[in-house]
Short mmCIF file of C-alpha atoms and ligand atoms in Angstrom, two decimals:
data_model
loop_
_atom_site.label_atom_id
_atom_site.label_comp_id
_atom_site.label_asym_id
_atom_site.label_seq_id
_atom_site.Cartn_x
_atom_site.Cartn_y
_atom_site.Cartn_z
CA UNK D 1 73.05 128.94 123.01
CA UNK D 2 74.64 127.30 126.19
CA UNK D 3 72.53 126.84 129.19
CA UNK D 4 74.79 125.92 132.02
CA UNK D 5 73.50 124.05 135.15
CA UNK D 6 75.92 122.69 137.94
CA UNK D 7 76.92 119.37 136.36
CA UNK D 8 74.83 119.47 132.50
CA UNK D 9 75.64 121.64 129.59
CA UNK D 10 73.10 121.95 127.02
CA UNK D 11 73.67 123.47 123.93
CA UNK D 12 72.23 123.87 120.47
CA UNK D 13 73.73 123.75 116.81
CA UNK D 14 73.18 122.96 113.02
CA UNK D 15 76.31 120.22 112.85
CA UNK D 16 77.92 118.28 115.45
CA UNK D 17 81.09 116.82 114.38
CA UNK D 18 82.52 114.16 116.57
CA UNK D 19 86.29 114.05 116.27
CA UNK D 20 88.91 116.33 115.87
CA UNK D 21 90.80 114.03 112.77
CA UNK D 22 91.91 115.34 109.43
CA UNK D 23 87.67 114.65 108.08
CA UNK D 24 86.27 116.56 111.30
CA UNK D 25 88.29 119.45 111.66
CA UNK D 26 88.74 119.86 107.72
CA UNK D 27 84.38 120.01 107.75
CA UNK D 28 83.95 122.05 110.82
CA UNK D 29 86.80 124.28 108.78
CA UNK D 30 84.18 124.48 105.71
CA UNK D 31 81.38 125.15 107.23
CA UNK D 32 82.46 127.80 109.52
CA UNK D 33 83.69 129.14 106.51
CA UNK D 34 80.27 129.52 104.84
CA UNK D 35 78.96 130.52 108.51
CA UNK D 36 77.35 127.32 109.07
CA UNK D 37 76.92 126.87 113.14
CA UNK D 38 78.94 123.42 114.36
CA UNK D 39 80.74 122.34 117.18
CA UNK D 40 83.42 119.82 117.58
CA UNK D 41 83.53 117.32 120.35
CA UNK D 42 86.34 115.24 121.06
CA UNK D 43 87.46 112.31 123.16
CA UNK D 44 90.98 113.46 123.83
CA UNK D 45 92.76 116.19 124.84
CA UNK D 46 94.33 118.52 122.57
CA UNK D 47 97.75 117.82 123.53
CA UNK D 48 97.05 114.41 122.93
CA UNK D 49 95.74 114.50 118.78
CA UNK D 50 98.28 117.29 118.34
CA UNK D 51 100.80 114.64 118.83
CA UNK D 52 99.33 111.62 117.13
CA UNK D 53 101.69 110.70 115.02
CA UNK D 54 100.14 108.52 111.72
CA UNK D 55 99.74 109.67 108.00
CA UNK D 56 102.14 111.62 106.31
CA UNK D 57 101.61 111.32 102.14
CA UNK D 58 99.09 114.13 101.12
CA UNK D 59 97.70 113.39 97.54
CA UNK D 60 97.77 116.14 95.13
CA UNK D 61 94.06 116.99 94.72
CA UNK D 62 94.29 117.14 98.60
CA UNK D 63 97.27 119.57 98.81
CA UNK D 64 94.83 121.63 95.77
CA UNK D 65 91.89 121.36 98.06
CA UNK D 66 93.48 122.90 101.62
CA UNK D 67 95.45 125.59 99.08
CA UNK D 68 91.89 126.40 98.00
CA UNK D 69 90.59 126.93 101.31
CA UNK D 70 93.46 128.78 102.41
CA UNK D 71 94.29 125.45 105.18
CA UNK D 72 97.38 125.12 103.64
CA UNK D 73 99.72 127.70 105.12
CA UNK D 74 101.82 125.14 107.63
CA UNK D 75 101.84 122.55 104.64
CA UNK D 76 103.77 125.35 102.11
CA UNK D 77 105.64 126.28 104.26
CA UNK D 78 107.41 123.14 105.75
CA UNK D 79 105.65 120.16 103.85
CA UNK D 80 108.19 118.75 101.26
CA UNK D 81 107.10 117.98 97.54
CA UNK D 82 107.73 114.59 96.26
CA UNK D 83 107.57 112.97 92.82
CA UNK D 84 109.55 109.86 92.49
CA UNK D 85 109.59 106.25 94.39
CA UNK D 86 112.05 104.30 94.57
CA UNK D 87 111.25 100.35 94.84
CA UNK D 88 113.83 97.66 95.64
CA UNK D 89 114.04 94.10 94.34
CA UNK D 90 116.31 91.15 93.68
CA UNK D 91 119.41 93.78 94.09
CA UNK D 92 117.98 96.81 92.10
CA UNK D 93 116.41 99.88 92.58
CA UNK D 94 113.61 101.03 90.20
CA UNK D 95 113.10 104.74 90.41
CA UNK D 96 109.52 105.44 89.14
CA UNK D 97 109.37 109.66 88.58
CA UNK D 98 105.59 109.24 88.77
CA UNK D 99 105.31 112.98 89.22
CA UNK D 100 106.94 112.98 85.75
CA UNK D 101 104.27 111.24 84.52
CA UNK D 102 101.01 113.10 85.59
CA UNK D 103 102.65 116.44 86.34
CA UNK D 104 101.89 116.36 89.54
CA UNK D 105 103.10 115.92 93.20
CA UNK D 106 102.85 114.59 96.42
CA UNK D 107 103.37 115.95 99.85
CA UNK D 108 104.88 114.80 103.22
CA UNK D 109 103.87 116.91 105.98
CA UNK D 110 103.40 114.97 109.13
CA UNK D 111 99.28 114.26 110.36
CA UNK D 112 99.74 115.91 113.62
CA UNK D 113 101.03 119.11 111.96
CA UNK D 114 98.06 118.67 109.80
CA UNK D 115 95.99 118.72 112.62
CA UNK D 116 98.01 121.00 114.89
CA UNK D 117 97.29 123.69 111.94
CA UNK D 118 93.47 122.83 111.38
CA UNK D 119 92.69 123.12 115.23
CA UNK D 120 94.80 126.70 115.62
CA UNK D 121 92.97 128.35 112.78
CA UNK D 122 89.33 126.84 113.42
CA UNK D 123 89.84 127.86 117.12
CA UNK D 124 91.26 130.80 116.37
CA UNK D 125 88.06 131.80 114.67
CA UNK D 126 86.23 131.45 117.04
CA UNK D 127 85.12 127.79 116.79
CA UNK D 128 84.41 125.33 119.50
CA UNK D 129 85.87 122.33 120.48
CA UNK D 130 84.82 120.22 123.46
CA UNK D 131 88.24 117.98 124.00
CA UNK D 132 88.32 115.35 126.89
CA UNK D 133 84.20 115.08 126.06
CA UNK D 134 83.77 111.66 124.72
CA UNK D 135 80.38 111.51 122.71
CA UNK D 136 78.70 108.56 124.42
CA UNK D 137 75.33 108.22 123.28
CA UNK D 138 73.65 109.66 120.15
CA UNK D 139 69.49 109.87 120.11
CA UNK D 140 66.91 111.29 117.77
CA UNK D 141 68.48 110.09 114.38
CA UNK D 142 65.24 109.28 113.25
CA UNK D 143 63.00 112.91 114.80
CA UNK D 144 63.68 116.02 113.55
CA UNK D 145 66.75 116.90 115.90
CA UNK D 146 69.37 114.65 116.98
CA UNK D 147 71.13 114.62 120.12
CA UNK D 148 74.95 113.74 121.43
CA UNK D 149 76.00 112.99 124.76
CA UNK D 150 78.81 113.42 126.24
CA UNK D 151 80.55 113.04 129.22
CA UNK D 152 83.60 114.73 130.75
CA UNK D 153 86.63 113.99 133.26
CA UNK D 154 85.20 116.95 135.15
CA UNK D 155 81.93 114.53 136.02
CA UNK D 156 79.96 117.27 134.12
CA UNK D 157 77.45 115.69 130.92
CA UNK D 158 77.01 117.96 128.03
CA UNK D 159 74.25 117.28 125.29
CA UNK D 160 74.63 118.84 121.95
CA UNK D 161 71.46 119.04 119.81
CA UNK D 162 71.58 119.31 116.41
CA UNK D 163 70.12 119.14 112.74
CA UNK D 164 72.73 116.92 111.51
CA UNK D 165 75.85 114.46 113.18
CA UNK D 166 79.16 114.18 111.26
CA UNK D 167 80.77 110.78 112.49
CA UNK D 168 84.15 111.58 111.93
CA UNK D 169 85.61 109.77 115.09
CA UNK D 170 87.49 106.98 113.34
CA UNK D 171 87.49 103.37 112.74
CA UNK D 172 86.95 102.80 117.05
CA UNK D 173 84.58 105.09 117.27
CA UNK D 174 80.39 105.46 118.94
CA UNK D 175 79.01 107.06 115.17
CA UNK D 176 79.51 103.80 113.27
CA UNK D 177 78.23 101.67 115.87
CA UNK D 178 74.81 104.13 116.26
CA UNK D 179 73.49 102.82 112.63
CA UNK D 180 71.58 99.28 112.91
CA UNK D 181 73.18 96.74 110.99
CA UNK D 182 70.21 96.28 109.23
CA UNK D 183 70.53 99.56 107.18
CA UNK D 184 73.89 98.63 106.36
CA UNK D 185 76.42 96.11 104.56
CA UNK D 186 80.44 95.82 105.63
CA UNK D 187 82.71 94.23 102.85
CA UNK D 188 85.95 93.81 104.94
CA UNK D 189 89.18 92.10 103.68
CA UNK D 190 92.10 90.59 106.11
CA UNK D 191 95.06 90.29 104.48
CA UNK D 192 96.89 88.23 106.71
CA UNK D 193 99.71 90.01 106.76
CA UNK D 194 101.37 92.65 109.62
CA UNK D 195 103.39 95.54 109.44
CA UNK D 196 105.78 96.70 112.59
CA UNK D 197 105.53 100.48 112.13
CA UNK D 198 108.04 102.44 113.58
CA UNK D 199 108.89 106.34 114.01
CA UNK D 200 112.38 106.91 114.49
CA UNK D 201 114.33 110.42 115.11
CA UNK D 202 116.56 109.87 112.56
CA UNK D 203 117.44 111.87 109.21
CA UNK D 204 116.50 108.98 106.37
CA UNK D 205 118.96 107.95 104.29
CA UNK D 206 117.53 108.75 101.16
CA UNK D 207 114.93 111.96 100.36
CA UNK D 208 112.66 109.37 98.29
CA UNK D 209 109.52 107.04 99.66
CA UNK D 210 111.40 103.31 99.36
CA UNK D 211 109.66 100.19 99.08
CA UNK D 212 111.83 97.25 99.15
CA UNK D 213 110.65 93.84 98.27
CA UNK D 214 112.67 91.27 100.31
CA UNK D 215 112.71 87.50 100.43
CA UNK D 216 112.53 88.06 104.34
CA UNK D 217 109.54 90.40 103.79
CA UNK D 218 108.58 93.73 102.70
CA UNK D 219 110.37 97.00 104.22
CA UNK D 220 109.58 100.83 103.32
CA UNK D 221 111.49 103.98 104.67
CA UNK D 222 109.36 107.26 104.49
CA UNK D 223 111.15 110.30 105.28
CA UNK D 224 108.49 112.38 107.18
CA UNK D 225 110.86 115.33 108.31
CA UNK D 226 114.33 116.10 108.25
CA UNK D 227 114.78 114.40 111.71
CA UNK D 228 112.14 112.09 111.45
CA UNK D 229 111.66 108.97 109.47
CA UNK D 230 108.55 106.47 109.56
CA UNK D 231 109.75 102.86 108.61
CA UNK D 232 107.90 99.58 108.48
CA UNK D 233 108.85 95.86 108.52
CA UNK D 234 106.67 93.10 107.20
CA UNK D 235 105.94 90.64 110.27
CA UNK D 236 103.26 88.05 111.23
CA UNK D 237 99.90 89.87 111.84
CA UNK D 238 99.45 89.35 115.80
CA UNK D 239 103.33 89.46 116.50
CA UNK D 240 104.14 90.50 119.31
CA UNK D 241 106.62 94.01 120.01
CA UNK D 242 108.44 92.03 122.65
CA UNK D 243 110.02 90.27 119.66
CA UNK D 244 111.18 93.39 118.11
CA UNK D 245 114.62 94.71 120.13
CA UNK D 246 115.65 98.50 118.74
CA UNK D 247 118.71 96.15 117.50
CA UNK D 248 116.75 93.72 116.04
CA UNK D 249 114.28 96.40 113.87
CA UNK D 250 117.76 98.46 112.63
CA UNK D 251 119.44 95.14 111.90
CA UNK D 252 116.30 94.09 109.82
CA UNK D 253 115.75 97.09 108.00
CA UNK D 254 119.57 96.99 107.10
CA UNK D 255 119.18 93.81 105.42
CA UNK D 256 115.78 94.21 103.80
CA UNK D 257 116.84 97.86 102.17
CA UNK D 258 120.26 96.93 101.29
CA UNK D 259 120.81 97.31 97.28
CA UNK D 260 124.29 96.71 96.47
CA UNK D 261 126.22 95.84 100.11
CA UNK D 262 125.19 97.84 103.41
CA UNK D 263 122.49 99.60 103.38
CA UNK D 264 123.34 103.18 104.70
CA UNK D 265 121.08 103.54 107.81
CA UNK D 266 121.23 106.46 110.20
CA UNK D 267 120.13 104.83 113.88
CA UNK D 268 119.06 106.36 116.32
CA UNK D 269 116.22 106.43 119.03
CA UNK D 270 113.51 104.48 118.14
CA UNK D 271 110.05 106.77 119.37
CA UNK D 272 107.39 104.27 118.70
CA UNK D 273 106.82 100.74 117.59
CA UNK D 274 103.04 98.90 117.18
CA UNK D 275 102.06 96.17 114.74
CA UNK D 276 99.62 97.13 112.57
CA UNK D 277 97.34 94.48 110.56
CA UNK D 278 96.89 94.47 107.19
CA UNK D 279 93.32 94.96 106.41
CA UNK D 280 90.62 97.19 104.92
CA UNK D 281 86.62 97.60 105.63
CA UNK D 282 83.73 99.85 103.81
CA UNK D 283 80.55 100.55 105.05
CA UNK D 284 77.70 101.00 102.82
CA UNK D 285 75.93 103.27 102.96
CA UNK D 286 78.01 105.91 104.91
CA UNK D 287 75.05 107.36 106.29
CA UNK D 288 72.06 106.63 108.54
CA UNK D 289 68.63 109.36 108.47
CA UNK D 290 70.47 112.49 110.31
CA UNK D 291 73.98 110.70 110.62
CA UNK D 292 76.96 111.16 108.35
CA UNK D 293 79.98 109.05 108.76
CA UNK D 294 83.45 110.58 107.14
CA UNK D 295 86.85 109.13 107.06
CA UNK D 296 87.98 105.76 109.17
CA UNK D 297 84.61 105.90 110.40
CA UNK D 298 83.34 104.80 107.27
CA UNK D 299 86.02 103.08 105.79
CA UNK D 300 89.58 101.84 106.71
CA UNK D 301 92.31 101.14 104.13
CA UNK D 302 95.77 99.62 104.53
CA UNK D 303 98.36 102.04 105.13
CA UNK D 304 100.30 100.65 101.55
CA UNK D 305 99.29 103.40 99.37
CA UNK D 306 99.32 105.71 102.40
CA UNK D 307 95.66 107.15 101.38
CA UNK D 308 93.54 106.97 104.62
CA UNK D 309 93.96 110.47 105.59
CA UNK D 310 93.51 112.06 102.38
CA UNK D 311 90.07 109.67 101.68
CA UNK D 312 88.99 111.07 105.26
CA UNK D 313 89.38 114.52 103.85
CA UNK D 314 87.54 113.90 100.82
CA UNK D 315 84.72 112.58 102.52
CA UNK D 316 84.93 115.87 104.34
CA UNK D 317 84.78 118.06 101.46
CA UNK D 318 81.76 116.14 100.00
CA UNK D 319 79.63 116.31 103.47
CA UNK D 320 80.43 119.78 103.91
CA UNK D 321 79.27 120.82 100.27
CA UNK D 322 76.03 118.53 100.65
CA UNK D 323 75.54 120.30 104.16
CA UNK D 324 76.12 123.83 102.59
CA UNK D 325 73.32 123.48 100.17
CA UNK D 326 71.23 122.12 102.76
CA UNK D 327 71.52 125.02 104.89
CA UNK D 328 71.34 127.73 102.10
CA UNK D 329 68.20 126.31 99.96
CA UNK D 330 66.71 123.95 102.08
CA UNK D 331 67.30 121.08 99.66
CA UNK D 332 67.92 117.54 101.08
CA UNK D 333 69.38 116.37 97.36
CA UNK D 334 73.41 116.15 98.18
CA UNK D 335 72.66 115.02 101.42
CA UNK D 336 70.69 111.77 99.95
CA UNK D 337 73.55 111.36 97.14
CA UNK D 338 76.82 111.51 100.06
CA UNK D 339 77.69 108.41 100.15
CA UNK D 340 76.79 107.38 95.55
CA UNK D 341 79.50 110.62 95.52
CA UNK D 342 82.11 109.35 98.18
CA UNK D 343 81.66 105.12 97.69
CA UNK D 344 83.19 105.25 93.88
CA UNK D 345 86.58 107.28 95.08
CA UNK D 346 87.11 105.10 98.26
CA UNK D 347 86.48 101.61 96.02
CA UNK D 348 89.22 102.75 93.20
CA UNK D 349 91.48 103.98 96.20
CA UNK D 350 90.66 100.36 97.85
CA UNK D 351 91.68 98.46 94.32
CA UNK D 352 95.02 100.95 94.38
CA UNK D 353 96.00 99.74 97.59
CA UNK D 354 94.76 95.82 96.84
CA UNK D 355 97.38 95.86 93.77
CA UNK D 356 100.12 97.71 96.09
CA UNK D 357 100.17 94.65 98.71
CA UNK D 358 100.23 92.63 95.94
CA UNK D 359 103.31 94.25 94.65
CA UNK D 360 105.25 94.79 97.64
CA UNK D 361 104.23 91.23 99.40
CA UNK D 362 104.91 88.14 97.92
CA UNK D 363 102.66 86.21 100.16
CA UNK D 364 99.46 88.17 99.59
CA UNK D 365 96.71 85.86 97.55
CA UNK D 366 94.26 84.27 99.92
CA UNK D 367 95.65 80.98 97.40
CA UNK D 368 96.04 78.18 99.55
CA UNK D 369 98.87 77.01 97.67
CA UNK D 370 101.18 80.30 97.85
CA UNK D 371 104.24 79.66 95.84
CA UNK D 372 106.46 82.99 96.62
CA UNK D 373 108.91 82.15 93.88
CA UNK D 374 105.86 82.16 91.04
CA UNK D 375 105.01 85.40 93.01
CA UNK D 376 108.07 86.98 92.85
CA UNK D 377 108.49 86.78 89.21
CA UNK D 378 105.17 88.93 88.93
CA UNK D 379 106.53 91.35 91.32
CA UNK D 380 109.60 91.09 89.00
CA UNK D 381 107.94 91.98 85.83
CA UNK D 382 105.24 94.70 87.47
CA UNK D 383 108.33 96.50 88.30
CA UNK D 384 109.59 96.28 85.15
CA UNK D 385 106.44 97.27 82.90
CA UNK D 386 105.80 100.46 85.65
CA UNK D 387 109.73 101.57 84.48
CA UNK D 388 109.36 100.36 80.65
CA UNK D 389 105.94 100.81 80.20
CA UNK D 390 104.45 104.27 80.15
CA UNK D 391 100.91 103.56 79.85
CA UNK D 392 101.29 101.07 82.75
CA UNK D 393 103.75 104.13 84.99
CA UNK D 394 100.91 106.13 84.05
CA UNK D 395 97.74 104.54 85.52
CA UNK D 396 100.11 103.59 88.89
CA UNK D 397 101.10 107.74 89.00
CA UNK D 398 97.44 108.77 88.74
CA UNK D 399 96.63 106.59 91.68
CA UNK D 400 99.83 106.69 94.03
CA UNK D 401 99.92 110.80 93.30
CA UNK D 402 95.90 110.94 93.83
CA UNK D 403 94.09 112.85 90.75
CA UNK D 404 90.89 113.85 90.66
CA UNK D 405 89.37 110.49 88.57
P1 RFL Y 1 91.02 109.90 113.10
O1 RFL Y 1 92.30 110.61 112.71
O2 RFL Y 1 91.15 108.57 113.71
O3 RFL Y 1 90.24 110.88 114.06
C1 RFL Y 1 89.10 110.45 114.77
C2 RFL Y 1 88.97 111.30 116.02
O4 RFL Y 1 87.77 110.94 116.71
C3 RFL Y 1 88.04 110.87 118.10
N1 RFL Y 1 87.02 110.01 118.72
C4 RFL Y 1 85.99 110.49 119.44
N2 RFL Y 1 85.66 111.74 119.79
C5 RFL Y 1 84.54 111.91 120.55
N3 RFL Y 1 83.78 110.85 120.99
C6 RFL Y 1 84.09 109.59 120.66
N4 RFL Y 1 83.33 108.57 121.10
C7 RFL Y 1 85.24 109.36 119.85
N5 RFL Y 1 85.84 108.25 119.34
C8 RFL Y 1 86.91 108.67 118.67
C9 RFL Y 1 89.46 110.31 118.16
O5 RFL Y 1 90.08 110.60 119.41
C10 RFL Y 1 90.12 111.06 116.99
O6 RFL Y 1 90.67 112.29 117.40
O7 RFL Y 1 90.03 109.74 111.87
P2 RFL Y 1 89.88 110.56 110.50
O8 RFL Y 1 89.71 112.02 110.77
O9 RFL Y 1 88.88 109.83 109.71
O10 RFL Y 1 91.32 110.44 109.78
C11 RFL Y 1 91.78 109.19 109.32
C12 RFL Y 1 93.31 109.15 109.38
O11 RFL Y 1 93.74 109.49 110.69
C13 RFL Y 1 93.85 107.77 108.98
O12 RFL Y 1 93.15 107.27 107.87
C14 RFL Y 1 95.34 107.83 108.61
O13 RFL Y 1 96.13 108.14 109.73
C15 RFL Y 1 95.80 106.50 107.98
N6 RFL Y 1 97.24 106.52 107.69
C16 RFL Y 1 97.72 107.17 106.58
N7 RFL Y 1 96.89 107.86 105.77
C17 RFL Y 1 97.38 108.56 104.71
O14 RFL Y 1 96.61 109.20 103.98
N8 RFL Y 1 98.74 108.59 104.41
C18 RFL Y 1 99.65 107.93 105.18
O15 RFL Y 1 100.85 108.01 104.90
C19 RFL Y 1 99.16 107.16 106.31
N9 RFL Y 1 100.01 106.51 107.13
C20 RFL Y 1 98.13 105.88 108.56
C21 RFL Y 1 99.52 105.90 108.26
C22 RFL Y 1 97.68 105.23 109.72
C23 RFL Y 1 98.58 104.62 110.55
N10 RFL Y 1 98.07 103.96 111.70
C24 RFL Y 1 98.45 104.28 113.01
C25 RFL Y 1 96.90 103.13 111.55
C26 RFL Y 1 100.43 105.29 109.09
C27 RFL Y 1 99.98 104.64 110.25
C28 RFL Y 1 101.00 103.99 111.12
#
């Protein structure tokens, strides 16, 4: 029900969700599918999280779950399957066919098509979305309704009261900071190592995911369309873009790929460049009396195993199942357990992505006394047992690929 006045919009619901993400729009998706009432508000404009540009690796079990659910269409039809890795080292290329292995596969379909498809069929539904209406104060956690505010560009305040809050507005976001830090513990982990990530508009030179382990530092190529490739370099954590020339970055990435002479590269413009630091936080618990936090909100990860998106989409499946049953029987019981189902699945996706940097960096133990060359024999022989070793390929496919565990 929307009561408007000149310059405050009130209106009433069963779920707010803040933030139109992969975990809010794939829960305001659910439950408007079961004919749960929820709204969406979101900071930015549409344009403007249509375009984000970020994940692109979609785990099996989530390509299974948006196939379920009939979110998949855009995904089919232009989303590419993938099933082998290639990693680089010491002038050879180990191809690990972990699809092989599981029978199972990957795919890479872009986040902001993700999104770009969520928004058009939630909308198109008939569900709401408040964009440009930051949520900046959230009340009643603890009384029997709980209330968001939000403001606008248009100087108008809207307040959305509701049963229950999804906090699914990332890792920056108002929902994490609502819960006092006494109800909660953060285990965080700084790597001390950067990425440069960069999104070029080139075809990439190879169809696979490549992870190449060089003295000078780590670099990966991951096609993400035919005309668009994400790449990253290894670099100090705070370093700065002004050190990073379009020449520079293609002359890096040449020598860090390169197998057996040149490596192959396709240049071209160069459409974004930011440094990225290596680390991860959890929060425990991931929820607070009438507040639910989902995705980066609750928990970041590295970007290694490429597995923050499709955790944030778990976490949305879970909440909107616990919120289901609420609605239809009354029963609080999934709601108390949210965060004993989500915390095991984001810990063993945490350990994944702890052994990847350890893999692909050589300078990745908090050890004092880092000695690279002891470090990259390990690398040496990890890369050897997940080619020789099938039990070992095995347990790395399960993860990397994402099954249900
Ligand atoms: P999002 O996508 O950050 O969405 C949160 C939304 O909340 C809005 N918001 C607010 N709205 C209202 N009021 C407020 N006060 C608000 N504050 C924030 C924001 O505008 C935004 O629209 O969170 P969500 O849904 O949890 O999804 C998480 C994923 O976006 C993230 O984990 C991934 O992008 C991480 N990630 C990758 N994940 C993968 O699974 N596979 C990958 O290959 C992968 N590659 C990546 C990545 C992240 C990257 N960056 C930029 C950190 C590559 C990169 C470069």
């Amino acid at each position: 029900m929307m009561n408007s006045r000149s310059l405050l919009k009130h209106i009433s619901t069963q779920a707010a969700i803040v933030g139109a993400g992969p975990a809010g729009l794939v829960l305001a998706l659910l439950l408007q599918k079961e004919g749960i009432d929820c709204v969406v508000v979101e900071r930015q404009s549409r344009a403007y999280v249509e375009s984000r540009a970020r994940a692109g690796l979609i785990e099996h079990q989530i390509v299974e779950l948006l196939r379920k659910h009939g979110f998949s269409e855009g995904m089919d039809l232009n989303g590419v399957p993938h099933t082998t890795c290639e990693f680089r080292h010491g002038g050879r290329r180990y191809m690990i066919p972990y699809g092989d292995h599981v029978h199972a596969s990957h795919f890479v379909y872009p986040q902001q098509f993700i999104v770009q498809d969520l928004l058009q069929l939630f909308i198109s539904r008939g569900g709401i979305v408040f964009f440009s209406h930051p949520a900046v104060k959230i009340e009643g956690l603890e009384s029997d309704r709980a209330v968001i505010t939000c403001t606008s560009s248009e100087n108008s305040v809207l307040k959305v009261e509701c049963d229950f809050i999804a906090g699914c507005d990332g890792f920056q976001g108002l929902c994490r900071s609502s819960i006092p830090s006494t109800d909660t513990k953060i285990f965080s982990k700084q790597y001390g190592i950067g990425w440069l990530a960069i999104l070029a508009e080139v075809p990439s030179s190879t169809k696979k995911l490549v992870y190449a382990l060089h003295k000078s530092g780590f670099a990966g190529q991951m096609p993400r369309t035919s005309q668009i490739t994400r790449y990253y370099l290894e670099c100090p954590p705070n370093d700065q873009l002004s050190n990073w020339s379009d020449d520079r970055i293609w002359s890096e990435l040449g020598k860090r790929l390169a197998v057996d002479g040149d490596e192959n590269l396709i240049q071209g413009p160069i459409v974004e460049k930011r440094v990225l630091n290596m680390r991860s936080v959890v929060m425990e618990p991931m929820q607070y009396k009438r507040l639910f936090l989902a995705g980066d909100a609750a928990h970041i990860i590295t970007p290694v195993g490429a597995k923050g998106m499709n955790l944030a989409i778990s976490d949305a499946d879970v909440l909107a199942n616990a919120l289901i049953h609420y609605f239809r029987s009354g029963d609080e019981v999934l709601l108390r357990e949210y965060s004993h189902v989500c915390l095991p699945r984001v810990w063993k996706t945490q350990e994944f992505s702890d052994w990847m940097i350890r893999l692909i960096h050589s300078n990745a133990d908090s050890d004092q006394n880092k000695d690279k060359d002891f470090s990259d024999r390990l690398r040496q022989v990890r890369l050897e047992r997940l080619q020789q070793t099938d039990t070992y390929a095995k347990l790395f496919a399960e993860s990397y690929v994402g099954l249900k565990q």
